Structures are given as C-alpha cells and as structure tokens.
C-alpha atoms as a printed R data frame, in Angstrom:
    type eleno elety resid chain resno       x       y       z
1   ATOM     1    CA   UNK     A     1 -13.549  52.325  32.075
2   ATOM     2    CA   UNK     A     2 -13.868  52.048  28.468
3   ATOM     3    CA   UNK     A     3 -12.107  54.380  27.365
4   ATOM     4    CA   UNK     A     4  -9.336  52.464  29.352
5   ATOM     5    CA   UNK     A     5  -9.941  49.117  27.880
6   ATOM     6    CA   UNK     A     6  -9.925  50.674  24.238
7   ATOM     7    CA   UNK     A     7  -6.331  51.915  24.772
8   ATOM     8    CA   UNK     A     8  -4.759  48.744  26.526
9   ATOM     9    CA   UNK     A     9  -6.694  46.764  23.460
10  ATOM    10    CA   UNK     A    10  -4.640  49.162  21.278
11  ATOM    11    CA   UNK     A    11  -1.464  48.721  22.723
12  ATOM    12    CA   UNK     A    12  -1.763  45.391  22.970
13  ATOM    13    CA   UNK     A    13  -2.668  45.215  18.924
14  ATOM    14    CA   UNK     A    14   0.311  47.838  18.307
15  ATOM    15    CA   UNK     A    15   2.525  45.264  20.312
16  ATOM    16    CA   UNK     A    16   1.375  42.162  18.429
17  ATOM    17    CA   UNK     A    17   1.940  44.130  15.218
18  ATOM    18    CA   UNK     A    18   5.663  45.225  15.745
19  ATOM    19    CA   UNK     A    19   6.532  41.792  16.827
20  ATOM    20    CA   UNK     A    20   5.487  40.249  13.469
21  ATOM    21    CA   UNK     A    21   8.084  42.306  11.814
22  ATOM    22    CA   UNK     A    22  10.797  40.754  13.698
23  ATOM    23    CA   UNK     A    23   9.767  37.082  13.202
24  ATOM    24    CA   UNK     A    24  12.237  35.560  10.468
25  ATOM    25    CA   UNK     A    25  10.856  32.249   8.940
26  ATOM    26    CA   UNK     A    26  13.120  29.875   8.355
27  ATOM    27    CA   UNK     A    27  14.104  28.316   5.159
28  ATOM    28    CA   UNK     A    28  12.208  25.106   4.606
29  ATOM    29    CA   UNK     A    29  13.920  23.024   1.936
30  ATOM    30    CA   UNK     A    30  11.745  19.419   1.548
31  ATOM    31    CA   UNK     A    31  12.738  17.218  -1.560
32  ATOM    32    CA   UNK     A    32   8.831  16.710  -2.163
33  ATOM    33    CA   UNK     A    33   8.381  20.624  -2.825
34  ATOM    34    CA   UNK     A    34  10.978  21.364  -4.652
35  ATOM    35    CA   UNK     A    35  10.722  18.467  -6.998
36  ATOM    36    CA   UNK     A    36  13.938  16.219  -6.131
37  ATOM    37    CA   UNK     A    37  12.036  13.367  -4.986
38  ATOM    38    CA   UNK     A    38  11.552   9.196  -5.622
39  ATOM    39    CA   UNK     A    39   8.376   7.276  -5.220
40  ATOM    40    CA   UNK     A    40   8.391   4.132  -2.695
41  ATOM    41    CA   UNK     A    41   7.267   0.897  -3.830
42  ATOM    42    CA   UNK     A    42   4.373  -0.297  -2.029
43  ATOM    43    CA   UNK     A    43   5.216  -4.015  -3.217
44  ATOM    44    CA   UNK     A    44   5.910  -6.323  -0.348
45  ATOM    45    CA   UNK     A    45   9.767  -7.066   0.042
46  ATOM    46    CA   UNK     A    46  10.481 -10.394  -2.380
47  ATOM    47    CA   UNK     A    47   7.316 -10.647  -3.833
48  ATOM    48    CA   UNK     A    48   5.753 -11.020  -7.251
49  ATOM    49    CA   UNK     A    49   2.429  -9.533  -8.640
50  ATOM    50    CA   UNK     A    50  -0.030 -11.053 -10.484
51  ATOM    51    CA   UNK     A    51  -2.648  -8.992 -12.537
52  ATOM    52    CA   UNK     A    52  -5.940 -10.573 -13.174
53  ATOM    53    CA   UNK     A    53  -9.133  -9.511 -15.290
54  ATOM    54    CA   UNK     A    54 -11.909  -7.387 -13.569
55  ATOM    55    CA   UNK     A    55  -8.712  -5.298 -12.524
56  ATOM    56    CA   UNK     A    56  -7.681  -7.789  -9.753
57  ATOM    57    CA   UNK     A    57  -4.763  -7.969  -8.423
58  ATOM    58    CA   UNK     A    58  -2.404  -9.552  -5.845
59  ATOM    59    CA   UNK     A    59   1.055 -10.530  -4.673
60  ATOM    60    CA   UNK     A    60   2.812 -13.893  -3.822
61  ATOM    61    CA   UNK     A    61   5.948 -14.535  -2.110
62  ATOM    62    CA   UNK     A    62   7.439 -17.825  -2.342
63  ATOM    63    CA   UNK     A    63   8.864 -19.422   1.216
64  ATOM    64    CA   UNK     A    64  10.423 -22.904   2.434
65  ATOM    65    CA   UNK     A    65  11.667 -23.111  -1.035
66  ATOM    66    CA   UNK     A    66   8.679 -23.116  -3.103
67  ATOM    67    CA   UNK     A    67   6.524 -25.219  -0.523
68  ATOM    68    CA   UNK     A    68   4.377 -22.576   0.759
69  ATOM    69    CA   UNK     A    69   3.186 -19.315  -0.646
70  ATOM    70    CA   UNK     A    70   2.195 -16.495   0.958
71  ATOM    71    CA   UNK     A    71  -0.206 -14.991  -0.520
72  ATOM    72    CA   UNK     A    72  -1.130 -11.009  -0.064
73  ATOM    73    CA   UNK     A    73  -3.969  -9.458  -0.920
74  ATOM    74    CA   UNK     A    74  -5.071  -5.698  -0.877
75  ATOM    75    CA   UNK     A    75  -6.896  -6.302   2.472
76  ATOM    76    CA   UNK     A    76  -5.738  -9.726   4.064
77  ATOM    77    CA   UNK     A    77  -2.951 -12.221   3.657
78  ATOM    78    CA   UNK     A    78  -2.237 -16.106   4.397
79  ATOM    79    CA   UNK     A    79   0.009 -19.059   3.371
80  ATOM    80    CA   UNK     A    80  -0.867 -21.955   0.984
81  ATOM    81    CA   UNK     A    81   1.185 -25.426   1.196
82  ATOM    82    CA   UNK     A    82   2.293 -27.080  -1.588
83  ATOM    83    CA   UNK     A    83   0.023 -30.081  -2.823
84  ATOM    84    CA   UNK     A    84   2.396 -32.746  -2.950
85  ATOM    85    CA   UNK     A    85   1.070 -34.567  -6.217
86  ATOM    86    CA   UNK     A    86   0.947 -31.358  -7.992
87  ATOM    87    CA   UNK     A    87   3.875 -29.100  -8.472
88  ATOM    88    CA   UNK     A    88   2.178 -25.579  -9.280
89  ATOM    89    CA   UNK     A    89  -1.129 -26.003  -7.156
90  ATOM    90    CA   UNK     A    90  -0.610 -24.875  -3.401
91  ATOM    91    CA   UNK     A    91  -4.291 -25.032  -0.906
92  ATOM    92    CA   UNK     A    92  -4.998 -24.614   2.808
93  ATOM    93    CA   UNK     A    93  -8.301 -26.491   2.584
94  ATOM    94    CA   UNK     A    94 -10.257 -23.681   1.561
95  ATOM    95    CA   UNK     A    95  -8.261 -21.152  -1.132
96  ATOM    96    CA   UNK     A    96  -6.613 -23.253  -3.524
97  ATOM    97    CA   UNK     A    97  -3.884 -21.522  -5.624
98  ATOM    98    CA   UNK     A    98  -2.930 -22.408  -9.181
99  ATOM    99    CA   UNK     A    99   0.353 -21.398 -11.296
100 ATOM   100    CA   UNK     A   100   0.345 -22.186 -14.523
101 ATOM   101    CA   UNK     A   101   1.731 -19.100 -16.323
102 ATOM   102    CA   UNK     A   102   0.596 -17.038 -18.457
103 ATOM   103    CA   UNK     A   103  -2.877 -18.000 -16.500
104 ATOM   104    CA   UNK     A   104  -2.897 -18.479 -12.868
105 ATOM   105    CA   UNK     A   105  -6.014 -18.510 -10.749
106 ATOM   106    CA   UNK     A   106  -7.203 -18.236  -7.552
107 ATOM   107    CA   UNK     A   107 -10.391 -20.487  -6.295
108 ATOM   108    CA   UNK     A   108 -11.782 -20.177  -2.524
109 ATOM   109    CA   UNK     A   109 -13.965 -23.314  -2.227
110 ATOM   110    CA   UNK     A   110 -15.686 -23.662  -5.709
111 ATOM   111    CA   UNK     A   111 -15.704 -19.980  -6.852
112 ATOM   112    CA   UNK     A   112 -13.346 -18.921  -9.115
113 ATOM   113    CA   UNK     A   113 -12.371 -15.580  -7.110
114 ATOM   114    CA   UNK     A   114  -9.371 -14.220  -9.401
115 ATOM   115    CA   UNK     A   115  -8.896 -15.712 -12.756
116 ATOM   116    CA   UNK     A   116  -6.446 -15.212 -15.789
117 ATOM   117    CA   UNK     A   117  -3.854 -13.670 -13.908
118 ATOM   118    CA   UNK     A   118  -0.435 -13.215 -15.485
119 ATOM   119    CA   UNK     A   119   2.900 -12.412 -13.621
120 ATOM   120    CA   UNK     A   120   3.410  -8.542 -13.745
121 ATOM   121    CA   UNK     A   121   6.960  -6.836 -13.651
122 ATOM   122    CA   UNK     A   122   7.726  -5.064 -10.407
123 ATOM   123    CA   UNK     A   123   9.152  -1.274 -11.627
C-alpha cells in the first residue's frame, strides 16, 4: 500500500512539474513600475492651505461667496459663518476663524488651537 501511494505521489509531482513549463505569464505593464507615473493631489477640490507653526496645518474653502468657510482639517471638517461686523473673522459659536494674512489663526473657545498660519501654494 505504500509502495502504491509513493508512486501516485510521484506522478502526481511529475504532473505538477511539466505543467509549470507550459504556463506563460503575461506581460504586466503598470505606469507605477515602470516609472511613467503622476502623483494625485490630496488637496480638497477649490481649496486653499494654510501652514501654521508646530507643523499645523489645514485647508479652507470659501462658499456662498465668502460668507461661510468650510473649514477641513486632517481628521474632521465644518463650516464657519461670516461675522457680519467683521469682514475676515467667520465663528459657529465655538471655533472662531481669523484671516488676516500673512497671520491667520484658529481659536476654539479661548485656546488659541492653530496660530501664525500663512496661505501656502497648492503644487
């Protein structure tokens, strides 16, 4: 009985083996191997970046014609309105948003959360 098993394992290998040879691979031609390839801006669609210190960063996107921002950053995102007495200051009660280039800032209640930001170009 084992002598029978060894020789069916045997042919089976020898059949496995001579198959392999027959197997053509095809040709696999992907721009990101062979080194013809662009990099995708992760930048939301019509939006402008804003670089603070401590490395900080976020995006705003101006709607209604300057009367509310959206604001977007790395992990959430929300809209500010416009304060109506002040032209570059936009708030929703608890984040109040500040542009007054080259130093905008960013306070949620009384903490100063990103500070000295300037307006980055997108590439």
């Amino acid at each position: 009985m084992k002598k029978m098993f060894k020789k069916i394992t045997i042919l089976f290998l020898l059949a496995l083996l001579s198959s392999c040879g027959s197997i053509k691979m095809p040709e696999v031609n992907l721009p990101a191997l062979n080194g013809n390839y662009r990099e995708l801006s992760t930048a939301p669609q019509g939006a402008s970046l804003y670089q603070c210190e401590k490395n900080k960063k976020f995006y705003i996107k101006a709607l209604e014609g300057g009367k509310e921002m959206w604001i977007i950053f790395p992990n959430r995102e929300f809209g500010l309105k416009q304060v109506d007495a002040l032209k570059n200051t936009y708030t929703n009660e608890s984040t109040t948003l500040e542009i007054n280039d080259p130093e905008t800032f960013i306070k949620e209640g009384d903490v100063l959360t990103y500070q000295k930001c300037q307006i980055q170009k997108l590439k």
